[in-house]
Amino acid sequence: MPQPPAQVTAAEISRIAGVTRATVSNWRRRHDDFPAPAGGTDSSPLYDLEAVRGWLEARGQSSAATPSEELRTVLRLHGSGSGAAARLFPLVLAASRRSADELTALDTLPDSEVLARADKAAAELAGSVPGAEAVHFRPDDVAALRALTRCVRSEGAQSALNVLAERELDDTASSGTYQTPLGLADLMARLLPDGTTRILDPACGSGSLLAAAARRGATELYGQDSLPVQAQRSAVRLLLSAPDAQVTVRAGDTLRADAFPELRVGGVLCNPPYGDRDWGHEELAYDQRWAYGVPPRIESELAWTQHALAHLEPGGYAVLLLPPATATRASGRRIRVELVRSGALRAVVGLPVGASAPLHIGLHLWLLQRPEPGATGGASVLFVDVSGDQRDGTASTRTRRGGVDWDVLSDEVLAHWSAYREAAESFTDTPGAARAVPTIDLVDDLVDLTPARQVRAAPGDIDPAEVAGHAEERRALLVSSLATLESAAGFGPWEAVSESSRAWRTATVSDLARGGALSLLRAAVPGSRGEASAVESGERPVLTASDISNGTGPSGTPGDLRTDAAHTVAVGDVLVRGVAGGNGIMARVATEADAEALLGHHIHLLRPDPARLDAWFLAGFLGAEGNIAGASTGSTILHVSPGRLRVPLLPLEEQRRYGAAFRHTHELRIAARRTAELAEETAQALLTGLTAGALLPPPESPLA
């Protein structure tokens, strides 16, 4: 059966060609050979996709859309709820096992052969990818199959996998499907004893935690997730990134229908859903997993905790990411008492706000161990607070502008945990940071397991000289930053144009690239084949999207850059974030601090010809809110298509005038942010010192 022709709107054509919708309208009016509408209505016509592509190629208008964007476009044509993306998950894995030449050859096959091979490939993966056994492709899937093949060939299997998951999650309208950050996933995996090879994640999501365990040497990976799309995504991701591991992933409600009831493993890693009151409280009231007490309806987190313990071998460890309320809610007191008394709860770690979604609260890590038969219980529980809430006035280096410094935070947590595991009875407390609390002190009316409260420094533990020195250091930095801010704000005056707002002729970045005015380099997408290349890159830092957003130097590490290739940043390059959103900086110029760094994921690099384009002029206009909005696509995540960004066509001297203004406004923005941060740090240090009895008020208040 011939394939029904794929049809696109004028908006879709503009995305494919990397032009504005107005340009598409001009093409329709001015060119008689432009494809006639193949469907739709007079007000919203639809055009045959292949006819449009043929017309664009005949005019030398090569597509500005990346293969991943073309895949998004084709999937959008199927409409919401079609299940097209879900059917393609097994094919990502199948395509990853083909060479580039083989994938290119597939593009030339007739539609019937494409469908037959796709059905065969999906059938061969039954048992490996959840739902693969039920997949059967239809004629209207051919365009998506071809787009998927091109995406895997050009950008890698992981990029294609992300596009499919994004589309399916949009269709399911599911909430709470957030990936565990890479740094946090690695920390959780490292908290398990070395040599733990069998790992279970009963709420595996996208597979981040199991992938982290595989990087630590785990060879048997088990996962389950209630969302089929997440189970499929996790299975494919793990089979791509850990091809030598035994991977078993199932779809289904873990608490109600455990896919591995007899499985016992050495380690459990889990970031379970929070605040779920429909977890099966009534039907599971007499479940044998509740060895420490029946979880109340509002305590789904304690159900997950006991589920994890039930799947551990004696002596095995579990690490769960839980909301702070789990440590204090009155409804869960009895279960917390039993976890503490039995020795099942070994440690609780308080993380900084923003470490993982939900970003507005500081989450906790619970470290649990299944007691050995006949064990009498633990003598203490370790509490570690790396939340950044420094009550002794000392500086925190665990967080940085733009996020958590996972290297520093992980080293601190692991140092305390390793020391405690080796000799809990002789563990040396660190006031304000880590404390081994005797079990008898925890089993009271509250059983409050909040780390910040348990490690709080007593007045006698605070060194007044240290507090005063830190406060004075912060104050001196604030005074210096205020001077910088005043200087940056002094640039001007800013005058209005003489009449109406200026209007320019503009060109797209794609046009400028074709004309040789600049080179457009996209960051290599995350993949599995590049695990070794990240190691081979040595100690060179990686420039991340957060660094662009915050105007800071490169803060990433090669371990964050799992890809086959990465571009090197040079002074004068223009850096544009690949994902829009938030209040951060969208574009800036690379400085000496960025030189020789590797280009991280989700960043576009534009290298202008200095004889034709001023770098700061380019960055200023590319990062404009309206420009970014016009070049962004997607619903849940807004991806910036750099080729569609527009730049005014101005003489070089005038560009330099605008460039100088853009550079000064950038410096003003950075100075304002730094000053605000230092003001908050200084105020907090002074308040902490005064209230802890470590600082005296000045002889005379400046407000008097």
XYZ file of C-alpha atoms in Angstrom, residues 10 34 152 281 287 298 311 342 467 476 508 593 597:
13
model
C 3.193 27.116 6.386
C 5.503 26.717 -5.377
C 20.290 8.475 14.354
C -3.044 2.160 50.431
C 1.342 -6.496 52.098
C -0.165 10.388 52.752
C 14.277 -6.096 47.496
C 16.295 -1.731 63.634
C 33.064 34.061 61.905
C 35.085 43.794 51.527
C 19.039 34.865 9.007
C 38.265 32.493 30.502
C 37.078 24.876 26.789
